[in-house]
Coordinates of C-alpha atoms in Angstrom, one line a residue:
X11 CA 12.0 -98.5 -54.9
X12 CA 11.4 -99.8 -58.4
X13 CA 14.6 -99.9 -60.7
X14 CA 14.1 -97.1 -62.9
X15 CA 13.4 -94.3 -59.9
X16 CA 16.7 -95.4 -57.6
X17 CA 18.7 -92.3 -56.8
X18 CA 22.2 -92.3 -58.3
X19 CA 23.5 -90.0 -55.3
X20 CA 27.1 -88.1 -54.5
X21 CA 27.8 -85.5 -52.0
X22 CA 31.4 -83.7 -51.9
X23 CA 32.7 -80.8 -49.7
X24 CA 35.1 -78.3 -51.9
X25 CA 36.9 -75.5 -50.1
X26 CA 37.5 -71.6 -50.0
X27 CA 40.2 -69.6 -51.6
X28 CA 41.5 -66.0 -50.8
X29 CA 43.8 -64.4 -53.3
X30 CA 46.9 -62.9 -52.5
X31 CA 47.7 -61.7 -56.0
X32 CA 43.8 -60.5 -57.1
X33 CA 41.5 -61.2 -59.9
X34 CA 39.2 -58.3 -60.6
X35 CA 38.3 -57.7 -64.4
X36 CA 37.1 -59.9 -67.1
X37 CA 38.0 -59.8 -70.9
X38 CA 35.1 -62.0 -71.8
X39 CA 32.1 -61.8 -69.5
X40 CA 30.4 -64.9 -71.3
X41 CA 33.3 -67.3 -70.5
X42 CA 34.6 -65.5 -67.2
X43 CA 38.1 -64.8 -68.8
X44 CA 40.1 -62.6 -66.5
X45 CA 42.4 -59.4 -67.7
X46 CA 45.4 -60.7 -65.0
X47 CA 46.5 -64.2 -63.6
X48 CA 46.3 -64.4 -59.5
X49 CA 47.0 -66.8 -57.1
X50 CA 45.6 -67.9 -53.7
X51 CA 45.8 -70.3 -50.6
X52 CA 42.8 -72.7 -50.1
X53 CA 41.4 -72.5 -46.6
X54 CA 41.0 -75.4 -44.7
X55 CA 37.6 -77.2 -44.9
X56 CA 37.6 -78.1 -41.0
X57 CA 37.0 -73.9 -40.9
X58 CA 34.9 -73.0 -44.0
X59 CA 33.3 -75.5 -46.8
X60 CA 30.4 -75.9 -49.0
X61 CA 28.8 -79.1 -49.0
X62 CA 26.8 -80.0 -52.1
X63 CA 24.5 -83.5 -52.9
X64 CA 23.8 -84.2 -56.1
X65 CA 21.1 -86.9 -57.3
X66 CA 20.0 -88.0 -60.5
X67 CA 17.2 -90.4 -61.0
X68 CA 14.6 -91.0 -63.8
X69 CA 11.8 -90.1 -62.2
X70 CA 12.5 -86.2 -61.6
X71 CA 10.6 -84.1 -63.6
X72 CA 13.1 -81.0 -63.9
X73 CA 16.2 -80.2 -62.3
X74 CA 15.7 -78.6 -59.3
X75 CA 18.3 -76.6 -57.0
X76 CA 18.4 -75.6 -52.6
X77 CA 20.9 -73.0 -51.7
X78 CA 20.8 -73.0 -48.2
X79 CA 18.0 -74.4 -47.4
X80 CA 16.0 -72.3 -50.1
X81 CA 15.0 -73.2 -53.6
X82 CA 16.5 -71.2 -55.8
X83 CA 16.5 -70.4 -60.0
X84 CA 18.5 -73.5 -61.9
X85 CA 17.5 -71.5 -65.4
X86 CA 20.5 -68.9 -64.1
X87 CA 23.2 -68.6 -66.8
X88 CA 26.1 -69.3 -64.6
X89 CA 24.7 -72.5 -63.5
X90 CA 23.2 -73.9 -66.8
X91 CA 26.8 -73.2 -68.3
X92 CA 28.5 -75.4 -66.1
X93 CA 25.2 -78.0 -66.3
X94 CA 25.6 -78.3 -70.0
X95 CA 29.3 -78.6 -69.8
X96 CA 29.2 -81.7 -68.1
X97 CA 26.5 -83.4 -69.7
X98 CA 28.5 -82.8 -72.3
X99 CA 31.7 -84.3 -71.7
X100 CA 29.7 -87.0 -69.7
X101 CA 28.1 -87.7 -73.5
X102 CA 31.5 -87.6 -75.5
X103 CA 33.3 -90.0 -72.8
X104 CA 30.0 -92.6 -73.4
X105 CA 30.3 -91.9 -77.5
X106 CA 34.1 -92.5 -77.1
X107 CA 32.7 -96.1 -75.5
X108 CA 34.5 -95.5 -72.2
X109 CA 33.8 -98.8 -70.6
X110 CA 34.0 -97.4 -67.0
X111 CA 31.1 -95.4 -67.3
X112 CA 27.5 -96.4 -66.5
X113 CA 25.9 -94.4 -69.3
X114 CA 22.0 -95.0 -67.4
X115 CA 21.7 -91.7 -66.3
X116 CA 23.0 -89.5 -68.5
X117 CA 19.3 -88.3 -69.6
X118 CA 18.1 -87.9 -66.2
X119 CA 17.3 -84.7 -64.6
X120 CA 19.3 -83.8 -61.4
X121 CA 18.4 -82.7 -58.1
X122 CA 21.3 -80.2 -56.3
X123 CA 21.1 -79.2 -52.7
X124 CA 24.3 -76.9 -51.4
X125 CA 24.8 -75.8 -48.0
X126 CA 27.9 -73.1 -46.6
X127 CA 28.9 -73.1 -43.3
X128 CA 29.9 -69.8 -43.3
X129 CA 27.6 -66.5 -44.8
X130 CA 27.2 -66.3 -48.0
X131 CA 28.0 -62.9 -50.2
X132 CA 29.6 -61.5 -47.5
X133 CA 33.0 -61.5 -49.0
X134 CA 34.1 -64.8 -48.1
X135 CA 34.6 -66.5 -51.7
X136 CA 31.5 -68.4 -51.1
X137 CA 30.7 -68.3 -55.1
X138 CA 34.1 -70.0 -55.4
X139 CA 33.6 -72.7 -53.1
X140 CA 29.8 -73.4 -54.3
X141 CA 30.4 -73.6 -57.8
X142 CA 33.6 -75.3 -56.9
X143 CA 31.5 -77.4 -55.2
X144 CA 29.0 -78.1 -57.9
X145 CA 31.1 -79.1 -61.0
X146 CA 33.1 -81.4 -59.0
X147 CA 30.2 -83.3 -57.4
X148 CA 28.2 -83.1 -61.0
X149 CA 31.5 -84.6 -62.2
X150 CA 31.8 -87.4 -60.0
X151 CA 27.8 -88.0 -60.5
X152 CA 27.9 -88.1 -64.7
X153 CA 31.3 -89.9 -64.4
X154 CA 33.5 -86.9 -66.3
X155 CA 37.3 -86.8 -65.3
X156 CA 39.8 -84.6 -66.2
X157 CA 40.5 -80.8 -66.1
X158 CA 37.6 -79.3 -64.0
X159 CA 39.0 -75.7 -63.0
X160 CA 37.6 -74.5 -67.1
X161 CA 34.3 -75.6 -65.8
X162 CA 34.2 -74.6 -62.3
X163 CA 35.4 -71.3 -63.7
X164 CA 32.2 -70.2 -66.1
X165 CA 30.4 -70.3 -63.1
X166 CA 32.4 -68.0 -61.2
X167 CA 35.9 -66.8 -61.9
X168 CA 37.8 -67.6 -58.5
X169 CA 35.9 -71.2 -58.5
X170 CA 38.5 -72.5 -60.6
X171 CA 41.4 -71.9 -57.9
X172 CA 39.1 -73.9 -55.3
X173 CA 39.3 -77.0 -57.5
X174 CA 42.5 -77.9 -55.9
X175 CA 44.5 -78.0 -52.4
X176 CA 47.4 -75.3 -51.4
X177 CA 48.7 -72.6 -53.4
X178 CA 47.1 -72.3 -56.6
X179 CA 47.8 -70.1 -59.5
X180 CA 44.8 -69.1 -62.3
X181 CA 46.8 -68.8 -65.5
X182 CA 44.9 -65.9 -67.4
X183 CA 45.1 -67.6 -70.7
X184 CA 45.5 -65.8 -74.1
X185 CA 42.7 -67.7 -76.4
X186 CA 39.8 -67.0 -77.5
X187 CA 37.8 -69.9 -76.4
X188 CA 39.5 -69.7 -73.0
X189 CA 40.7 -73.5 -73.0
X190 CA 44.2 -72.6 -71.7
X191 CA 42.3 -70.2 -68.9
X192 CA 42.6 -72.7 -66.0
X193 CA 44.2 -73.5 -62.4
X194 CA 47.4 -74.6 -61.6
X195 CA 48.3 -76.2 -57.8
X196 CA 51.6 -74.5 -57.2
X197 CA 52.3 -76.0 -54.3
X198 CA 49.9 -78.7 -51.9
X199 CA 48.3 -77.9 -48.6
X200 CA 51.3 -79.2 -46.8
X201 CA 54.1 -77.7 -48.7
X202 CA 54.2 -74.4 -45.7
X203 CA 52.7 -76.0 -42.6
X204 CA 53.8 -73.0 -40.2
X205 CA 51.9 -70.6 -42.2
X206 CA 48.5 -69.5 -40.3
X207 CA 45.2 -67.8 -41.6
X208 CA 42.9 -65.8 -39.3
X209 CA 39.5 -64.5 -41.3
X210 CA 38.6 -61.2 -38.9
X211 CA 34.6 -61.3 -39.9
X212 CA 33.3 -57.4 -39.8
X213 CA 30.3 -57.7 -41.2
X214 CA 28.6 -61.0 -42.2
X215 CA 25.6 -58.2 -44.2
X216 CA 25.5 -58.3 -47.7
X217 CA 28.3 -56.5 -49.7
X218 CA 26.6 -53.2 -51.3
X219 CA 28.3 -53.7 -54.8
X220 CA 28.8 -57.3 -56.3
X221 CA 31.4 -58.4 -57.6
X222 CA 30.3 -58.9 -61.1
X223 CA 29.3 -55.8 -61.5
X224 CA 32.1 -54.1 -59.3
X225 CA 34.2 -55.5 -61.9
X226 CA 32.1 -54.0 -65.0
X227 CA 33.0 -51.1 -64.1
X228 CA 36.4 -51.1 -62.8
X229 CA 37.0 -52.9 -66.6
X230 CA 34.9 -49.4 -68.4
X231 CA 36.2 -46.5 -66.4
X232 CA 39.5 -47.2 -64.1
X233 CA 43.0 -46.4 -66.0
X234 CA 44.7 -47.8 -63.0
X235 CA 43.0 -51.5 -63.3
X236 CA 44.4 -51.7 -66.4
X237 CA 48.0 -50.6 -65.7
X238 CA 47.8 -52.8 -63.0
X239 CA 47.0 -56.1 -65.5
X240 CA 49.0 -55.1 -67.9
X241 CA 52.1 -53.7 -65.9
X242 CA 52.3 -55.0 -62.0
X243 CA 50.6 -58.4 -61.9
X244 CA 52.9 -60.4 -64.6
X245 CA 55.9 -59.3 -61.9
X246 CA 53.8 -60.1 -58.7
X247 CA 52.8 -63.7 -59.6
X248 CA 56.5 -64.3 -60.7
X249 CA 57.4 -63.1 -57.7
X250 CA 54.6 -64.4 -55.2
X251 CA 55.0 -68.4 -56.9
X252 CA 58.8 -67.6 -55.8
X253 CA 58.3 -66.5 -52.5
X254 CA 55.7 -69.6 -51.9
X255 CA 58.5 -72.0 -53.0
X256 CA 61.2 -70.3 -50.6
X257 CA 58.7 -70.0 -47.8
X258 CA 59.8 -66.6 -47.4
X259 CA 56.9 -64.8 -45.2
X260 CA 58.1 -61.3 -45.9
X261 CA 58.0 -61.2 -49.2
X262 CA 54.7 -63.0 -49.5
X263 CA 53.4 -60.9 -46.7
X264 CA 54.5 -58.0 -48.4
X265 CA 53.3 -58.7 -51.7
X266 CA 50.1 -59.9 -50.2
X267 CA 49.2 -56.5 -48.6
X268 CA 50.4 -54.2 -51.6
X269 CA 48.5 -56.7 -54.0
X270 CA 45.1 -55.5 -51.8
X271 CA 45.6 -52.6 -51.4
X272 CA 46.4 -51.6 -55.1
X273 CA 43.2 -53.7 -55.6
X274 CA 40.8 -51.1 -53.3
X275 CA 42.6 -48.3 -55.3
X276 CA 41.3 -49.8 -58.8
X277 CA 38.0 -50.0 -56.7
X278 CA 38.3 -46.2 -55.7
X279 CA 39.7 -45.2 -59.1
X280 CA 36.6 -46.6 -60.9
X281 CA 33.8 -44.3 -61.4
X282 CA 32.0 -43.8 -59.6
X283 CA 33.8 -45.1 -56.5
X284 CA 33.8 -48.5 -55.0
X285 CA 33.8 -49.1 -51.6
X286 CA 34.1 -52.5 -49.8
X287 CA 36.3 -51.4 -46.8
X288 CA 34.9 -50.2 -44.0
X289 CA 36.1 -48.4 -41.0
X290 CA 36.5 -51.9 -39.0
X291 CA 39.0 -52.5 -42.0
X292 CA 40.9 -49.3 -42.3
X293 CA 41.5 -49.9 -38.6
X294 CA 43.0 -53.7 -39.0
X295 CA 45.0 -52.2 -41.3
X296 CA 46.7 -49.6 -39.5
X297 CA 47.2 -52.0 -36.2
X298 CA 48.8 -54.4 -38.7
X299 CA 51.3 -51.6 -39.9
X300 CA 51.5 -50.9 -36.4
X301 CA 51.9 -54.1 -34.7
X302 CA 54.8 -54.9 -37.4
X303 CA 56.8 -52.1 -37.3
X304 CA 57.3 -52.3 -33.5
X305 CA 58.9 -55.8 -34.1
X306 CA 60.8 -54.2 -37.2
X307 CA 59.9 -57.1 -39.3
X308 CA 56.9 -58.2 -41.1
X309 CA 54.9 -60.7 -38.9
X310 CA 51.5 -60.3 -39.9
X311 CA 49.8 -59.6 -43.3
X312 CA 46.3 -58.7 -45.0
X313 CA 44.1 -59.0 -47.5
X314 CA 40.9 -57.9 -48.4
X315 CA 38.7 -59.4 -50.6
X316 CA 35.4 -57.7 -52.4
X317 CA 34.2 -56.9 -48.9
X318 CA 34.9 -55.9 -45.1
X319 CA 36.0 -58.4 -43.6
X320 CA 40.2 -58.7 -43.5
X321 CA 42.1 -62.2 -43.5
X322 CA 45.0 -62.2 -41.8
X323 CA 48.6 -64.0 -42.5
X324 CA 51.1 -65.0 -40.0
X325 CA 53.1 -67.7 -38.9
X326 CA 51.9 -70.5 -36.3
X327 CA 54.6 -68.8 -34.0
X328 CA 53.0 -65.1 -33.9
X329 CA 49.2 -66.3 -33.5
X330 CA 48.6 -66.2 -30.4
X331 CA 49.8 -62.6 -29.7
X332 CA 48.2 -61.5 -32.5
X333 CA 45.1 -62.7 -31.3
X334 CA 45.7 -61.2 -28.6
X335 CA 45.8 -57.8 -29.7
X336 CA 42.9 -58.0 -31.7
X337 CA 40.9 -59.1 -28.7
X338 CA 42.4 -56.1 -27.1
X339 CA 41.4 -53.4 -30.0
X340 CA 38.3 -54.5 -31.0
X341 CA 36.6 -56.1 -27.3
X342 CA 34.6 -58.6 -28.3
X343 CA 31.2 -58.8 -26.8
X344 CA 30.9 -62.6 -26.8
X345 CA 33.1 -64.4 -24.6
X346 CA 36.4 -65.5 -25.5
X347 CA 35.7 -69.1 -26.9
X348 CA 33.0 -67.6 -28.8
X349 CA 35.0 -64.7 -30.7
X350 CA 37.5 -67.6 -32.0
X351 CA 36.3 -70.6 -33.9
X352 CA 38.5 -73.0 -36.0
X353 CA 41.7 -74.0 -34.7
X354 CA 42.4 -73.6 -31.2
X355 CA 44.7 -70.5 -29.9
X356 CA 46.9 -70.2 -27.1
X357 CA 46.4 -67.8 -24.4
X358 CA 48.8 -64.9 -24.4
X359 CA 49.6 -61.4 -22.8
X360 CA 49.9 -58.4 -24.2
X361 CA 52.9 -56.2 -23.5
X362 CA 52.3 -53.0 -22.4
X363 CA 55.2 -51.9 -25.2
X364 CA 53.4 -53.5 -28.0
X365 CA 49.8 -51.6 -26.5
X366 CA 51.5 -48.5 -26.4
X367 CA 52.9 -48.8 -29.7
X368 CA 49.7 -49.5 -31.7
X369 CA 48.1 -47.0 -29.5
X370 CA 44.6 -47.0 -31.6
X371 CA 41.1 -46.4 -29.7
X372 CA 39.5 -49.3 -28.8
X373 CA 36.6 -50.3 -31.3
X374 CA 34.3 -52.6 -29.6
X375 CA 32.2 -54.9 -31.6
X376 CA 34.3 -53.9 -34.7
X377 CA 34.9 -57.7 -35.4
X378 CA 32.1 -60.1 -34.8
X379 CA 33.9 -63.2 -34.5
X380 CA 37.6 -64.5 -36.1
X381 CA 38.2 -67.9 -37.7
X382 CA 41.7 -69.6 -37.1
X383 CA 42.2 -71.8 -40.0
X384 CA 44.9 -73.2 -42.4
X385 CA 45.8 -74.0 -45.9
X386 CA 43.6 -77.0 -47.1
X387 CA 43.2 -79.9 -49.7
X388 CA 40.8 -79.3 -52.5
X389 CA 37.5 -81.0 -52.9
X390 CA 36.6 -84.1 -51.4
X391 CA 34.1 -86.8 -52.0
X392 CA 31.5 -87.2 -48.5
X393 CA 31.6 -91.7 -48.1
X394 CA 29.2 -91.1 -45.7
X395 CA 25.6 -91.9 -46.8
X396 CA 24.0 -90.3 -43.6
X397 CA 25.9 -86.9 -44.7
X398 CA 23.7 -86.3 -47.8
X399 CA 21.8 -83.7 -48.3
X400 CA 19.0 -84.9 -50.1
X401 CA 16.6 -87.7 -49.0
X402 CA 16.1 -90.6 -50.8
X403 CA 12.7 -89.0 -52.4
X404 CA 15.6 -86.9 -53.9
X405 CA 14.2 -83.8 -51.9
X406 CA 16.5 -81.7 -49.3
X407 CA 16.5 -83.3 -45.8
X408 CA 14.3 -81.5 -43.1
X409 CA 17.2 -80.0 -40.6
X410 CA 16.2 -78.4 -37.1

């Protein structure tokens, strides 16, 4: 290939986040500045990734962008913010005559292909991950360094939390121009390596509201969305970044399920009403009520994010019971090694105590499949030329 159409070509993996303490409601919609801080755990990328390739070269006419395997709009808003924003800071670091930085390509179009391994828009933060995803690969691609959660965040708000590893705190920010809006690692992937995360999927459909607009018009018409910014989250994260440094599971668990359910309450105070649990969800959460208070201790936790599906909390020690009696109240109909992916379970037996004490009706098929996973590092860059996305024409790779 002559000189001047070789591929300059990077492909990273970044990771999910769920939120314990939530974000819902913006103060700027333009720059994604939230109403409340929040924090999360990153998942594990062994469980639940997006991968993204990125190639610049100077013979592509336009940039171009595959989501999935299907070519979607690159004009969108979102995407062109965070586009810009590194061509920009790739520019001032070659006007500032950074000597690292092979300057070559900084006029050439790019080429972006982005795969999940999970479903998208189904309430598994896939937004976060992808545009995660995206700034940090167009980072490493236009050379930029430096603070990368401001960017990852104008293209969607909980992005900026999946820029880095562990427990990781969005600090809401007071100015205008959002500059002090970023993410904070708490604590690394490592810090609490007991602590367990099951995803329970219900649904893998399309959520009926989206978020963005979800949040609209919490932020117009719910009184208690903006009690809860103003008045309960500054307490929560305080709390929450305490109980993360102590390890202490009850109060994290504690806070964790409070913090989600005041969450669907903004949801069902906004007008009109909201409604992202189901009744696959309203049942997790009354067998994880349940399941705790016959132990008299909390063991379990949950969370819901803008959707159905319910992630579940617990210690390494209490996962395979747990398991156990979700298998039991919501019979799969796959077979067992099916219904778990991610990080293997042990086999276990439920009590006839503890089955008596949760004492709900069976809900077969209520939970599709369940994903053991972890806390995880933040993005990573792929070495592996054969793991690219994009073929050396600079077009997505034909996969069977």
């Amino acid at each position: 290939m002559p000189e001047e159409e070789r591929l300059n070509i990077v492909t990273c993996t970044a990771p999910v986040n769920i939120a314990v303490i939530k974000y819902w409601g913006k103060r700027d919609e333009e720059l994604i500045l939230p109403i409340n801080s929040s924090l999360s755990v990153t998942l594990h990328q062994d469980q639940l990734k997006t991968t993204t390739t990125v190639a610049t070269s100077r013979s592509f006419q336009e940039d171009r962008i595959w989501l999935n395997g299907k070519e979607e709009d690159i004009t969108h808003p979102r995407l062109q913010s965070c586009l810009r924003e590194i061509r920009r800071l790739a520019r001032k670091r070659r006007n500032d005559g950074d000597p690292g930085l092979n300057s070559n390509g900084l006029s050439h179009r790019v080429h972006i292909c982005s795969v999940n391994n999970f479903p998208t828009a189904a309430g598994l933060a896939s937004s976060a991950a992808g545009f995660a995803c995206l700034v940090y690969t167009l980072a490493q691609a236009f050379g930029v360094e430096g603070e990368l959660s401001g960017i990852a965040r104008q293209g969607s708000g909980s992005a900026c939390r999946s820029i880095y590893g562990g427990f990781v705190q969005w600090i809401m920010g007071k100015e205008d121009d959002g500059k002090d809006s970023v993410a904070q690692q708490v604590e690394p992937e490592n810090y609490w390596p007991e602590l367990r995360i099951l995803v329970l999927v219900a649904s893998a459909e399309r959520k009926p509201v989206g978020s963005t607009s979800g949040m609209q018009t919490s932020v117009q018409t719910s009184c208690l969305l903006k009690h809860r910014a103003e008045s309960v989250v500054p307490d929560r994260m305080v709390q929450m970044i305490d109980a993360v440094k102590r390890k202490d599971f009850t109060v994290f668990a504690e806070l964790t399920m409070k913090d989600s359910n005041q969450f669907h309450a903004t949801c069902l105070d906004t007008y009109p009403p909201i409604f992202y649990l189901n009744h696959v969800s309203r049942q997790v959460i009354n067998l994880v009520h349940r399941y705790n208070r016959h132990y008299g201790e909390t063991r379990v936790a949950y969370t819901f994010d803008a959707g159905p599906n319910a992630v579940i909390f617990t210690l390494q020690q209490h996962v395979p019971e747990f398991v156990k009696v979700v298998q039991h109240f919501f019979p799969p109909d796959t077979n067992g090694g099916q219904f778990i992916k991610g990080l293997p379970v042990d086999c276990a037996s439920l009590s006839e105590d503890l089955e008596q004490a949760i004492g709900l009706e069976p809900m077969p098929k209520g939970i599709s499949y369940m994903i053991s996973t972890k806390a995880g590092p933040g993005p990573c860059i792929v070495e592996d030329s054969s793991q690219h996305l994009l073929g050396p024409d600079g077009l997505p790779k034909i996969t069977v």
